Structures are given as C-alpha cells and as structure tokens.
Coordinates of C-alpha atoms in Angstrom, one line a residue:
X1 CA 0.0 0.0 0.0
X2 CA 1.4 3.4 -1.0
X3 CA 1.7 6.0 1.7
X4 CA -0.7 8.9 1.3
X5 CA 0.9 12.3 0.8
X6 CA -0.4 15.8 0.7
X7 CA 0.3 18.7 -1.7
X8 CA 2.7 21.0 0.2
X9 CA 5.6 23.4 -0.2
X10 CA 8.8 21.9 1.2
X11 CA 12.1 23.5 2.1
X12 CA 15.3 22.7 4.0
X13 CA 14.6 22.9 7.8
X14 CA 10.8 23.0 7.5
X15 CA 10.4 20.4 10.2
X16 CA 12.5 22.3 12.8
X17 CA 10.5 24.3 15.3
X18 CA 12.5 25.6 18.3
X19 CA 10.7 26.4 21.5
X20 CA 10.6 30.1 22.2
X21 CA 10.7 31.8 25.6
X22 CA 7.4 33.4 26.6
X23 CA 8.6 36.8 27.7
X24 CA 6.9 39.7 29.4
X25 CA 6.7 43.3 28.1
X26 CA 8.1 46.2 30.1
X27 CA 6.8 49.7 29.7
X28 CA 9.2 52.6 29.3
X29 CA 7.1 55.6 30.4
X30 CA 9.7 58.0 29.2
X31 CA 9.0 56.9 25.6
X32 CA 5.2 56.5 26.0
X33 CA 3.3 59.5 24.6
X34 CA -0.2 60.9 25.1
X35 CA -2.0 64.0 24.1
X36 CA -2.0 66.7 26.9
X37 CA -5.8 66.9 26.9
X38 CA -8.6 64.8 25.4
X39 CA -9.6 66.0 21.9
X40 CA -12.7 63.9 21.4
X41 CA -14.6 61.3 23.4
X42 CA -13.3 58.7 21.0
X43 CA -9.6 59.3 21.8
X44 CA -7.7 56.0 22.2
X45 CA -4.8 55.8 24.6
X46 CA -4.1 52.1 25.0
X47 CA -2.2 51.6 21.7
X48 CA 1.1 49.7 22.0
X49 CA 4.5 50.3 20.3
X50 CA 6.8 47.4 21.1
X51 CA 10.5 47.6 20.6
X52 CA 12.1 44.2 20.1
X53 CA 12.2 41.0 18.0
X54 CA 8.9 40.7 16.2
X55 CA 8.6 37.0 16.6
X56 CA 9.2 37.1 20.4
X57 CA 6.8 40.1 20.5
X58 CA 4.1 38.2 18.7
X59 CA 4.3 35.3 21.1
X60 CA 4.3 37.8 24.0
X61 CA 1.0 39.1 22.8
X62 CA -0.6 35.7 22.3
X63 CA -2.0 35.0 25.8
X64 CA -3.7 38.4 26.0
X65 CA -4.7 39.1 22.5
X66 CA -5.4 35.6 20.9
X67 CA -8.6 35.8 18.9
X68 CA -8.9 39.6 19.4
X69 CA -7.1 41.2 16.4
X70 CA -9.4 42.2 13.6
X71 CA -6.8 43.0 11.0
X72 CA -3.1 42.3 10.6
X73 CA -1.0 44.1 8.0
X74 CA 2.6 43.2 7.5
X75 CA 5.2 44.4 5.0
X76 CA 8.0 41.9 5.5
X77 CA 11.4 42.1 3.8
X78 CA 10.9 41.0 0.3
X79 CA 14.0 38.8 0.1
X80 CA 15.3 40.5 -3.1
X81 CA 18.9 40.2 -2.3
X82 CA 19.2 44.0 -2.1
X83 CA 21.2 45.5 0.8
X84 CA 18.6 47.8 2.4
X85 CA 19.6 50.2 5.1
X86 CA 16.9 49.2 7.6
X87 CA 16.4 45.5 6.7
X88 CA 19.0 42.9 5.8
X89 CA 16.8 41.6 3.0
X90 CA 18.8 38.8 1.3
X91 CA 17.8 35.7 3.2
X92 CA 17.9 32.3 1.5
X93 CA 14.5 31.1 0.3
X94 CA 14.4 28.3 2.8
X95 CA 15.3 30.4 5.8
X96 CA 13.0 33.2 4.7
X97 CA 10.1 30.7 4.4
X98 CA 10.8 29.2 7.9
X99 CA 10.9 32.5 9.5
X100 CA 7.7 33.7 7.8
X101 CA 5.9 30.4 8.6
X102 CA 6.6 30.8 12.3
X103 CA 5.3 34.4 12.3
X104 CA 2.2 33.5 10.3
X105 CA 1.2 30.7 12.7
X106 CA 1.2 33.1 15.6
X107 CA -0.6 35.8 13.6
X108 CA -3.3 33.3 12.8
X109 CA -3.8 32.6 16.5
X110 CA -4.1 36.4 17.2
X111 CA -6.7 37.0 14.6
X112 CA -10.4 37.1 15.5
X113 CA -12.8 34.6 13.9
X114 CA -13.8 37.4 11.5
X115 CA -10.3 38.8 11.1
X116 CA -8.1 39.1 8.1
X117 CA -4.4 39.2 7.2
X118 CA -2.9 41.5 4.5
X119 CA 0.7 41.0 3.3
X120 CA 2.5 43.2 0.8
X121 CA 5.1 41.3 -1.2
X122 CA 6.8 41.5 -4.6
X123 CA 7.3 38.9 -7.3
X124 CA 10.4 37.4 -5.7
X125 CA 8.6 35.6 -3.0
X126 CA 4.9 36.2 -3.7
X127 CA 4.1 32.8 -5.1
X128 CA 6.0 30.9 -2.5
X129 CA 4.3 33.0 0.2
X130 CA 0.9 32.2 -1.3
X131 CA 1.5 28.5 -1.0
X132 CA 2.9 28.9 2.5
X133 CA -0.2 30.9 3.5
X134 CA -2.4 28.2 2.0
X135 CA -0.8 25.8 4.4
X136 CA -1.1 28.0 7.5
X137 CA -4.5 29.5 6.9
X138 CA -6.0 26.8 4.7
X139 CA -6.5 27.3 1.0
X140 CA -10.2 27.9 1.3
X141 CA -9.5 31.0 3.4
X142 CA -7.6 32.7 0.6
X143 CA -9.6 35.8 -0.4
X144 CA -7.7 37.7 -3.1
X145 CA -4.4 38.8 -4.5
X146 CA -4.7 42.5 -4.8
X147 CA -2.4 44.2 -7.4
X148 CA -1.2 47.6 -6.1
X149 CA 0.4 50.1 -8.5
X150 CA 3.4 51.2 -6.5
X151 CA 5.1 53.2 -9.3
X152 CA 4.0 55.6 -12.0
X153 CA 7.2 56.2 -14.0
X154 CA 8.7 53.4 -16.1
X155 CA 12.2 52.1 -15.5
X156 CA 13.8 52.4 -19.0
X157 CA 17.0 50.9 -17.6
X158 CA 15.2 47.7 -16.4
X159 CA 17.0 44.6 -17.7
X160 CA 13.8 42.8 -18.5
X161 CA 10.4 44.4 -17.7
X162 CA 9.8 47.5 -15.7
X163 CA 8.0 46.5 -12.5
X164 CA 5.1 48.8 -11.5
X165 CA 3.2 46.7 -8.9
X166 CA 3.4 44.8 -5.7
X167 CA 1.1 42.1 -4.5
X168 CA -1.2 42.3 -1.5
X169 CA -2.1 38.8 -0.4
X170 CA -5.4 38.7 1.6
X171 CA -6.4 35.8 3.8
X172 CA -9.3 35.5 6.3
X173 CA -9.1 33.6 9.5
X174 CA -12.4 32.0 8.5
X175 CA -13.6 33.2 5.1
X176 CA -17.2 32.4 5.8
X177 CA -17.1 34.9 8.7
X178 CA -15.2 37.7 7.0
X179 CA -17.1 40.3 5.1
X180 CA -15.4 43.3 3.5
X181 CA -16.7 46.8 4.0
X182 CA -17.7 48.8 0.9
X183 CA -15.3 51.5 -0.4
X184 CA -16.6 55.0 -0.5
X185 CA -17.0 56.4 -4.1
X186 CA -14.6 59.0 -5.1
X187 CA -15.6 62.4 -6.4
X188 CA -14.8 61.3 -9.9
X189 CA -17.1 58.2 -9.4
X190 CA -19.9 60.4 -8.2
X191 CA -19.7 62.8 -11.1
X192 CA -21.9 60.5 -13.2
X193 CA -24.8 61.1 -10.9
X194 CA -27.1 64.0 -11.4
X195 CA -30.8 64.8 -11.5
X196 CA -31.6 66.0 -15.0
X197 CA -35.3 65.7 -14.7
X198 CA -35.8 66.9 -11.1
X199 CA -36.8 63.4 -9.8
X200 CA -37.8 63.7 -6.1
X201 CA -35.8 60.5 -5.5
X202 CA -32.6 62.4 -5.8
X203 CA -29.3 61.8 -7.8
X204 CA -29.2 59.1 -10.4
X205 CA -27.3 57.9 -13.5
X206 CA -28.6 55.9 -16.4
X207 CA -27.3 52.4 -17.2
X208 CA -27.8 50.3 -20.3
X209 CA -31.1 48.6 -20.9
X210 CA -29.7 45.6 -22.8
X211 CA -27.8 42.5 -21.7
X212 CA -25.1 40.3 -23.3
X213 CA -27.6 37.7 -24.7
X214 CA -28.6 37.0 -28.3
X215 CA -32.1 36.7 -29.6
X216 CA -31.6 33.0 -30.2
X217 CA -30.6 32.6 -26.5
X218 CA -33.4 34.7 -25.0
X219 CA -36.2 35.2 -27.5
X220 CA -38.6 36.6 -24.9
X221 CA -36.2 39.5 -24.4
X222 CA -36.5 40.5 -28.1
X223 CA -39.5 42.8 -28.4
X224 CA -40.5 46.3 -29.4
X225 CA -40.7 49.1 -26.9
X226 CA -42.9 52.1 -27.8
X227 CA -41.0 55.3 -28.1
X228 CA -42.8 57.9 -25.9
X229 CA -42.4 60.8 -28.5
X230 CA -42.5 59.2 -31.9
X231 CA -44.8 56.2 -31.0
X232 CA -42.5 53.9 -33.0
X233 CA -41.4 50.5 -31.7
X234 CA -37.7 50.4 -30.8
X235 CA -36.1 47.0 -31.0
X236 CA -32.7 45.8 -29.5
X237 CA -30.1 44.3 -31.7
X238 CA -30.1 40.6 -32.5
X239 CA -26.8 40.1 -30.6
X240 CA -27.7 42.1 -27.5
X241 CA -31.4 41.9 -26.4
X242 CA -33.2 43.8 -23.7
X243 CA -32.2 43.0 -20.1
X244 CA -35.8 42.7 -18.9
X245 CA -38.9 41.0 -20.1
X246 CA -42.1 42.8 -21.1
X247 CA -43.7 42.5 -17.7
X248 CA -40.7 43.9 -15.9
X249 CA -40.4 46.7 -18.5
X250 CA -44.0 47.7 -17.8
X251 CA -43.2 48.0 -14.1
X252 CA -40.2 50.2 -15.0
X253 CA -42.4 52.5 -17.0
X254 CA -44.9 52.6 -14.1
X255 CA -42.2 53.5 -11.6
X256 CA -40.6 56.2 -13.8
X257 CA -37.3 54.4 -14.2
X258 CA -37.0 54.5 -18.0
X259 CA -34.9 57.3 -19.4
X260 CA -34.8 58.2 -23.1
X261 CA -31.9 60.6 -23.0
X262 CA -31.5 64.2 -24.3
X263 CA -32.4 63.4 -27.9
X264 CA -35.6 61.5 -27.4
X265 CA -36.2 60.9 -31.1
X266 CA -32.9 58.9 -31.5
X267 CA -32.0 57.5 -28.2
X268 CA -32.8 54.0 -26.9
X269 CA -34.2 53.5 -23.4
X270 CA -31.9 53.4 -20.4
X271 CA -32.6 52.5 -16.8
X272 CA -32.3 55.1 -14.0
X273 CA -30.1 53.9 -11.1
X274 CA -30.5 56.0 -8.0
X275 CA -27.5 56.8 -5.7
X276 CA -29.8 56.5 -2.7
X277 CA -30.6 52.9 -3.6
X278 CA -27.2 51.7 -4.7
X279 CA -25.4 53.5 -1.9
X280 CA -22.2 55.5 -1.9
X281 CA -20.1 52.4 -1.3
X282 CA -18.6 50.1 -3.9
X283 CA -17.5 46.5 -3.6
X284 CA -13.7 46.5 -3.4
X285 CA -11.8 45.2 -6.4
X286 CA -8.4 43.7 -6.8
X287 CA -6.7 46.4 -8.9
X288 CA -5.6 49.3 -6.7
X289 CA -4.2 52.2 -8.8
X290 CA -2.0 54.9 -7.5
X291 CA -4.7 57.5 -8.1
X292 CA -6.8 56.3 -5.1
X293 CA -4.2 54.1 -3.2
X294 CA -1.1 56.2 -3.4
X295 CA 2.4 55.0 -4.5
X296 CA 6.0 54.8 -3.1
X297 CA 6.6 58.4 -4.0
X298 CA 3.6 59.6 -2.0
X299 CA 5.0 57.5 1.0
X300 CA 8.4 59.1 0.7
X301 CA 6.9 62.6 0.7
X302 CA 4.9 61.7 3.8
X303 CA 8.0 60.5 5.6
X304 CA 10.0 63.6 4.8
X305 CA 7.4 65.6 6.8
X306 CA 8.8 64.1 10.1
X307 CA 12.3 62.9 9.1
X308 CA 14.1 64.8 6.4
X309 CA 17.4 62.9 6.9
X310 CA 16.5 59.4 6.0
X311 CA 13.9 57.8 3.8
X312 CA 13.0 54.1 3.5
X313 CA 13.4 52.4 0.1
X314 CA 10.0 50.9 -0.1
X315 CA 7.6 52.7 2.3
X316 CA 3.8 52.3 2.0
X317 CA 1.6 55.4 1.5
X318 CA -1.1 56.3 4.0
X319 CA -3.8 56.0 1.3
X320 CA -2.9 52.4 0.7
X321 CA -3.3 51.6 4.4
X322 CA -6.4 53.8 4.7
X323 CA -8.1 51.9 1.9
X324 CA -7.1 48.6 3.4
X325 CA -8.3 49.4 6.9
X326 CA -11.6 50.8 5.5
X327 CA -12.3 47.5 3.9
X328 CA -11.1 45.3 6.8
X329 CA -12.0 47.2 10.0
X330 CA -14.4 49.4 11.8
X331 CA -13.7 52.2 14.4
X332 CA -12.5 50.6 17.6
X333 CA -11.2 47.4 16.0
X334 CA -7.7 46.3 16.8
X335 CA -5.0 46.4 14.1
X336 CA -1.6 44.8 14.3
X337 CA 1.6 45.4 12.3
X338 CA 4.6 43.3 13.4
X339 CA 6.9 44.8 10.7
X340 CA 6.2 48.4 11.6
X341 CA 8.9 50.0 9.4
X342 CA 8.2 53.7 9.4
X343 CA 5.0 53.4 11.4
X344 CA 2.5 54.0 8.6
X345 CA 0.0 51.4 9.9
X346 CA -0.1 52.9 13.4
X347 CA -0.4 56.5 12.1
X348 CA -3.3 55.6 9.7
X349 CA -5.1 53.4 12.3
X350 CA -4.8 56.2 14.9
X351 CA -6.3 58.7 12.5
X352 CA -9.1 56.4 11.6
X353 CA -10.1 55.6 15.2
X354 CA -8.7 52.0 15.3
X355 CA -6.7 50.6 18.2
X356 CA -3.3 49.5 17.1
X357 CA -0.2 47.5 18.1
X358 CA 3.1 47.8 16.2
X359 CA 6.4 45.9 16.6
X360 CA 9.7 47.1 15.4
X361 CA 13.3 46.0 16.2
X362 CA 15.3 48.5 14.2
X363 CA 16.5 51.8 15.7
X364 CA 14.1 53.5 13.3
X365 CA 11.5 52.7 16.0
X366 CA 13.0 55.7 17.8
X367 CA 14.2 57.8 14.9
X368 CA 11.1 57.4 12.7
X369 CA 8.1 55.9 14.4
X370 CA 8.0 57.8 17.7
X371 CA 8.5 61.3 16.1
X372 CA 5.8 60.4 13.5
X373 CA 3.3 59.3 16.1
X374 CA 4.0 62.3 18.3
X375 CA 3.1 64.6 15.4
X376 CA -0.1 62.5 14.7
X377 CA -1.2 62.7 18.4
X378 CA -0.4 66.4 18.6
X379 CA -2.5 67.1 15.5
X380 CA 0.6 68.4 13.6
X381 CA 0.6 65.7 10.9
X382 CA -1.4 67.3 8.0
X383 CA -0.2 64.9 5.4
X384 CA -1.4 61.5 4.2
X385 CA -5.1 60.9 5.0
X386 CA -5.4 63.7 7.6
X387 CA -7.6 65.9 5.5
X388 CA -9.7 63.0 4.3
X389 CA -10.6 62.0 7.8
X390 CA -10.5 65.5 9.3
X391 CA -7.8 64.5 11.8
X392 CA -7.3 67.0 14.6
X393 CA -5.1 64.9 16.9
X394 CA -5.7 63.1 20.2
X395 CA -5.1 59.8 21.9
X396 CA -1.7 58.2 22.7
X397 CA 0.4 55.0 22.9
X398 CA 2.4 53.1 25.4
X399 CA 6.0 52.1 24.6
X400 CA 7.1 48.6 25.6
X401 CA 10.3 46.6 25.2
X402 CA 10.8 42.9 25.6
X403 CA 12.1 41.8 29.0
X404 CA 15.5 40.0 28.9
X405 CA 15.6 36.2 29.1
X406 CA 14.4 34.9 32.5
X407 CA 17.3 32.5 32.8
X408 CA 21.0 33.0 32.2
X409 CA 24.1 30.8 32.5
X410 CA 26.5 31.4 35.4
X411 CA 30.3 31.1 35.1
X412 CA 29.9 27.3 35.5
X413 CA 27.3 26.9 32.7
X414 CA 24.4 26.4 35.1
X415 CA 21.1 28.1 34.3
X416 CA 20.1 30.6 37.0
X417 CA 17.4 33.3 37.3
X418 CA 18.6 36.5 35.6
X419 CA 19.6 39.1 38.2
X420 CA 17.9 41.8 36.1
X421 CA 14.5 40.4 37.2
X422 CA 13.0 42.0 40.3
X423 CA 10.2 40.5 42.3
X424 CA 7.4 41.8 40.1
X425 CA 9.1 40.8 36.9
X426 CA 9.8 37.3 38.2
X427 CA 6.3 36.7 39.3
X428 CA 4.8 38.0 36.1
X429 CA 7.2 35.9 33.9
X430 CA 6.5 32.7 35.8
X431 CA 2.7 33.3 35.7
X432 CA 3.0 33.6 31.9
X433 CA 5.1 30.5 31.6
X434 CA 2.7 28.4 33.7
X435 CA -0.4 29.8 31.9
X436 CA -1.7 31.9 34.8
X437 CA -3.0 35.4 34.6
X438 CA -0.8 37.8 36.5
X439 CA -3.0 39.6 39.1
X440 CA -1.3 40.1 42.5
X441 CA -3.6 40.4 45.4
X442 CA -3.3 43.2 48.0
X443 CA -5.0 41.0 50.6
X444 CA -3.0 37.7 50.2
X445 CA 0.7 37.8 49.7
X446 CA 0.6 34.3 48.1
X447 CA -1.8 35.3 45.3
X448 CA 0.4 36.4 42.4
X449 CA -2.0 35.1 39.7
X450 CA -4.8 32.8 38.9
X451 CA -5.8 30.3 36.2
X452 CA -9.4 29.9 37.5
X453 CA -11.4 31.4 40.3
X454 CA -10.0 28.8 42.8
X455 CA -6.6 28.0 41.4
X456 CA -3.7 30.4 42.2
X457 CA 0.1 30.7 41.9
X458 CA 2.8 31.9 44.3
X459 CA 6.3 32.7 43.3
X460 CA 9.2 33.1 45.7
X461 CA 13.0 32.7 45.7
X462 CA 12.9 31.6 49.4
X463 CA 13.7 28.1 50.7
X464 CA 10.4 27.0 52.2
X465 CA 10.4 24.7 55.2
X466 CA 7.6 22.4 56.5
X467 CA 6.2 25.1 58.8
X468 CA 6.0 27.7 56.0
X469 CA 4.3 25.2 53.6
X470 CA 1.8 24.3 56.3
X471 CA 1.0 27.9 56.9
X472 CA 0.4 28.4 53.2
X473 CA -1.8 25.3 53.1
X474 CA -3.9 26.6 56.0
X475 CA -4.4 30.0 54.4
X476 CA -5.3 28.6 51.0
X477 CA -8.0 26.4 52.5
X478 CA -9.6 23.2 51.2
X479 CA -11.7 24.9 48.6
X480 CA -8.7 26.4 46.7
X481 CA -5.5 25.2 45.1
X482 CA -2.1 26.8 44.9
X483 CA 1.0 26.2 42.7
X484 CA 4.1 27.2 44.7
X485 CA 7.3 28.0 42.7
X486 CA 10.3 28.3 45.0
X487 CA 14.1 27.7 44.8
X488 CA 13.9 24.9 47.4
X489 CA 11.6 23.3 49.9
X490 CA 11.3 20.6 52.6
X491 CA 8.3 18.4 53.0
X492 CA 6.3 16.6 50.3
X493 CA 2.8 15.2 49.8
X494 CA 1.5 16.5 53.1
X495 CA -0.6 19.4 51.6
X496 CA -3.2 18.2 49.1
X497 CA -4.1 21.8 48.2
X498 CA -0.5 22.7 47.3
X499 CA 1.6 21.8 44.3
X500 CA 5.2 22.7 45.1
X501 CA 7.9 23.0 42.3
X502 CA 11.5 24.2 42.2
X503 CA 12.7 27.0 40.1
X504 CA 14.4 27.3 37.7
X505 CA 14.1 23.5 37.3
X506 CA 10.3 23.7 36.7
X507 CA 10.8 25.8 33.6
X508 CA 14.2 24.7 32.4
X509 CA 13.0 22.6 29.5
X510 CA 10.2 24.9 28.4
X511 CA 12.0 26.9 25.8
X512 CA 15.3 28.3 24.4
X513 CA 16.8 30.6 27.0
X514 CA 19.0 33.5 26.2
X515 CA 18.0 33.8 22.5
X516 CA 17.1 37.4 21.9
X517 CA 16.9 37.8 18.2
X518 CA 14.9 35.8 15.7
X519 CA 14.8 38.6 13.2
X520 CA 15.1 38.3 9.4
X521 CA 18.8 39.2 9.5
X522 CA 21.5 37.2 7.9
X523 CA 24.0 37.8 10.8
X524 CA 21.6 36.2 13.2
X525 CA 21.5 33.0 11.4
X526 CA 23.7 30.0 12.3
X527 CA 26.6 29.1 10.0
X528 CA 26.2 26.1 7.7
X529 CA 28.1 23.0 8.8
X530 CA 30.8 21.9 6.4
X531 CA 28.7 18.9 5.2
X532 CA 26.0 21.2 3.9
X533 CA 26.2 23.0 0.5
X534 CA 27.3 26.6 0.6
X535 CA 24.5 29.0 1.3
X536 CA 22.4 26.6 3.4
X537 CA 22.1 26.6 7.2
X538 CA 20.5 24.2 9.7
X539 CA 17.3 25.8 10.7
X540 CA 16.7 24.0 14.0
X541 CA 17.0 27.3 15.9
X542 CA 15.2 29.5 13.5
X543 CA 11.5 28.8 14.0
X544 CA 10.0 30.9 16.8
X545 CA 7.2 31.0 19.3
X546 CA 7.9 33.5 22.1
X547 CA 6.8 35.2 25.3
X548 CA 4.0 37.5 26.2
X549 CA 3.3 40.0 28.8
X550 CA 1.9 43.3 29.8
X551 CA 2.5 45.7 32.6
X552 CA 0.1 45.1 35.5
X553 CA -0.2 45.8 39.2
X554 CA 3.1 45.5 41.1
X555 CA 3.7 42.5 43.3
X556 CA 4.0 43.0 47.0
X557 CA 7.7 42.8 47.6
X558 CA 7.1 41.8 51.2
X559 CA 5.5 38.6 50.0
X560 CA 7.7 36.2 51.9
X561 CA 11.1 37.1 50.7
X562 CA 10.4 37.2 47.0
X563 CA 13.9 37.7 45.8
X564 CA 16.8 36.6 48.0
X565 CA 20.0 36.8 45.9
X566 CA 22.0 33.9 47.4
X567 CA 19.1 31.5 47.1
X568 CA 19.1 31.3 43.3

C-alpha cells in the first residue's frame, strides 16, 4: 500500500520548530506618549508600540490578544537580495520561508474569527508565500491577490520588464465569517450622478437597458418598446437583447425608471439607477491604482514631513493603508503590524479611530516611528489621510520593550534566574510560563496570579520549610489550590491543596533561554556546517514562538522574601 501524501511546499529545515521563551513586556514611560488633553470622546490611549524582535513580541501578545485582532497588516522584507539600510533583506528562500511560517502561525492565533491578514510582497517571494499561507490558513481561506500600482514612472534601464506593482495577499481567519466593507465612491465616481429631470428620489445615473444575450438565446427579451415621443417601436439588436422581459419593463415605466436621453427621437431606453438605492459604497476590487491608493513616491513625501534625513526604500503610503483598513475594519477594532517599518500602519489606524499594536526591532523605531506618532497625536501631521478623515489629533500610545531572558548561565554553565529580574518581573514571567493570569492580590501575599477562580500561583525565591508550607496550606484552604514555585523546599505530599515545584528546574526545559533575536537578518542565522552546501544553514534554531506580557499591578515585595539573591 502506498503512503498517502499531501500537496505542500517543502524546504530545508521546514520540520524544525524551536521552543521560544514566553517573555513579558516592560513599559518605558519616558517613551510612551499621550495628548495633553482629550480632543474627542473617541480618543484611544491604550495603543502599543513594542521595541524588540517581532517573533518574540508576537508570542508575547498571544496570551492576552489571541482571537482579538481584527486586522493584521505586514510588510516583511521582500528577500530580493538588495542591501537595504533598515532590513537585511537577502535571506535564502528556505530560511525566509521558515521565519515567515513561524510568524504567520502566531498571527493566525491572534486573529479574531472574522479577522483578516494582508501582506505586501513583490514577485520574488509572492508565489512561495501564497502556497505557504495556504498551508497555515487553509487554501479555502484565501480571499484575493490585490495588485497595487506602486510606481507611476517606467524604468527604462530595467534589464527585463519595468515592474510597476506589488502584491497584497489577503487571507481571512475564516472566510465564511469575513465580510469586506464597501469602499466610498470618489468624487470622480460620483460625477456620473445628477438629477436632470428633477426626480424627487434624488441623484441618479442611467445604465444600459440591454444584456449580453442573443435573440436566439433569450427570444422573450427581443420585443418592441414604444418610443414615448414618436410612437414607433424600438427593438434591440439581434446580438444584444433587452435586459428585462415585457412585464418587468412595464413595471419600470410605471415606476418612472426608463430614461430616453436628451435626444428622445434617436436615443434608446436606459434604466435610471438612484444613488440613494445603490449607496455611496462600492465592492472593493483587486486592482488598486495609485490615483486612489497612493504609491511609493507619496509615501516618501509623507516620511519627509517628520524625518528629512533618511527615507525608507519601499515605504507604503497612507492612502494604501487607509483603503485597506476601511475594507477590513471598523472604528474601535484592533489592528496589528509586526513589521512596523516607518510606522504608517499605526499612524493611519490612529487617525481612523482604530486601536493598534506595532512591533519594530530596528533603531528607526526611535528615529522614525516615535516622532511620527507624536506629530499625529499632537495634530501636527497634516499629510497622508489627515484631511480626508479630518484628523485633529488626540489619543496616545504606550512604549514597551521585551524583557530579557528569564534565565542566564552562570560562570559554571548552570542556568540561574537572571539578576535583572525584580520581584514583580519574576512573578509576572512565571505566571506567563505556567499559563496563569498575573494579578497580584493586595489581601493575600501568596496570590500572584490565577488560572481559575479557585486556582492560584505563588512565586518566591525563598527556601520553604515544612512550617511555611503548612501555613500556606492553611491560608489557601480546602476549597482552593495553589501552585508554589520556589528555589527549594522541605516536605512533600502532606498538603493536598498545594503543588510545590522548584525554580528554575520547573521551567528549564520549556524553551530556548537567552536567545534574543529571531529577526530576518543574515548575521543572526547559524553558519552552515561543512557537510551542507554553501549558502544553506541548519534551521533547528530558526523557528519561533515567544513570550508575552503586559504591565500590571506591582507585586507586593514583602511577599515572603520574593527575591533573595543567594538562594538562586
């Protein structure tokens, strides 16, 4: 019997999936920024800008935001082999696919059931990425490949063809649940509507009265219509008959929907289509021209408004993101961009009243994104979509960075708790690793977090003796349970409501400790062993899954000697 196989994209190292550390996020209030006074009642202040490796950051968000993100937009390095200033963009196909796969899997977990993912990509990896997304999201959840005109001018020095477009791959978490919003008609699209006969039903335009059927195919649609002025019968052509049968035509006449044009002796009938009935929105299409979606030159001009020293090579214009978010989200929805770049996604989402989270590892997080967002919040950014949405400023964001690795190796190669962790950080990190919600209690020193209403966790670096465990057991009571994480303890099996584990032993095998950078940068990748062909590297340490966390209430430092240095 032959083994059944499935159609899939394969690459070197695809099967390797390293375990990532689930880290916490630490707020730097000096870099967080909020408007000095509320501009409107709809101001949003809980947006997040995260500085750090985007894979670790995605995992860090998973526990709190899984199933809550309405729209994800990412603009990953295109893997063109070009040496970009802000992204090392020449990663081998196999490595690039592994790193993208690991990010896409977490993104899918973050998306809500009616959420969508949008990825801009060029021809170099678009088709590999399409097949990869089919695997992660399921091929039935592919929605469209939007073609965006990123350039207007032609490249006459192009070696083959002048490239004028990028792809925007669109996937839904569950296609049956995802419905796009209509796109508002532009002024040019509304020019065709008028009210030439003073119809009380308002603006209208006339549309053809025929259809693409022949007389032989639809003989009932070939008949004479009496001209209202000459009285003559007007017939359609043999190859294109009327679009309505005689009964429906009579209803149109009764309802005043037939229009004979300005020259009523020569014109054929047309159907009046009222703007009030069809609405001002249009179903989005898959061809996005620069006239209504912007191009790279627009994006560069927008960037120069807040940073005149340095411009990204392939920035995305605000109109592109504005159109995308109009289709995929509503005010108040949560938007995520884990390749923030120059911060366009956050700027546009902010102006459109969407909540947002952005992740960026490069130093341009500080040189580009923060100054840009400050101008947006202060109402000083008049470019991009500001006029279109009447942006006046408001709101704010919190700046977070990833915590360091919880464990580090000492001089003897032994894993110990990182001395950079204080009591609050340690309790928060271990709550996350054990799947508990960090929520320290003011009433009970041993309540650092909970998994249910009756199941709690307590973290301490103290060495607990039998009497201390007995005291804990008595305070917890028979109706509740407590996971105790400590460096050492004496006594075992005597307290049915306590589960006591040693740290760091309890978490030692959970993940890769001390690995801080899973970014799409060649210098972070392992060197290929001599037995492999040049250019290939083992990928066992390249897949990611990482930590999560968010600032919460501080732990009570007096909670039973939470951090005693010599005990670790």
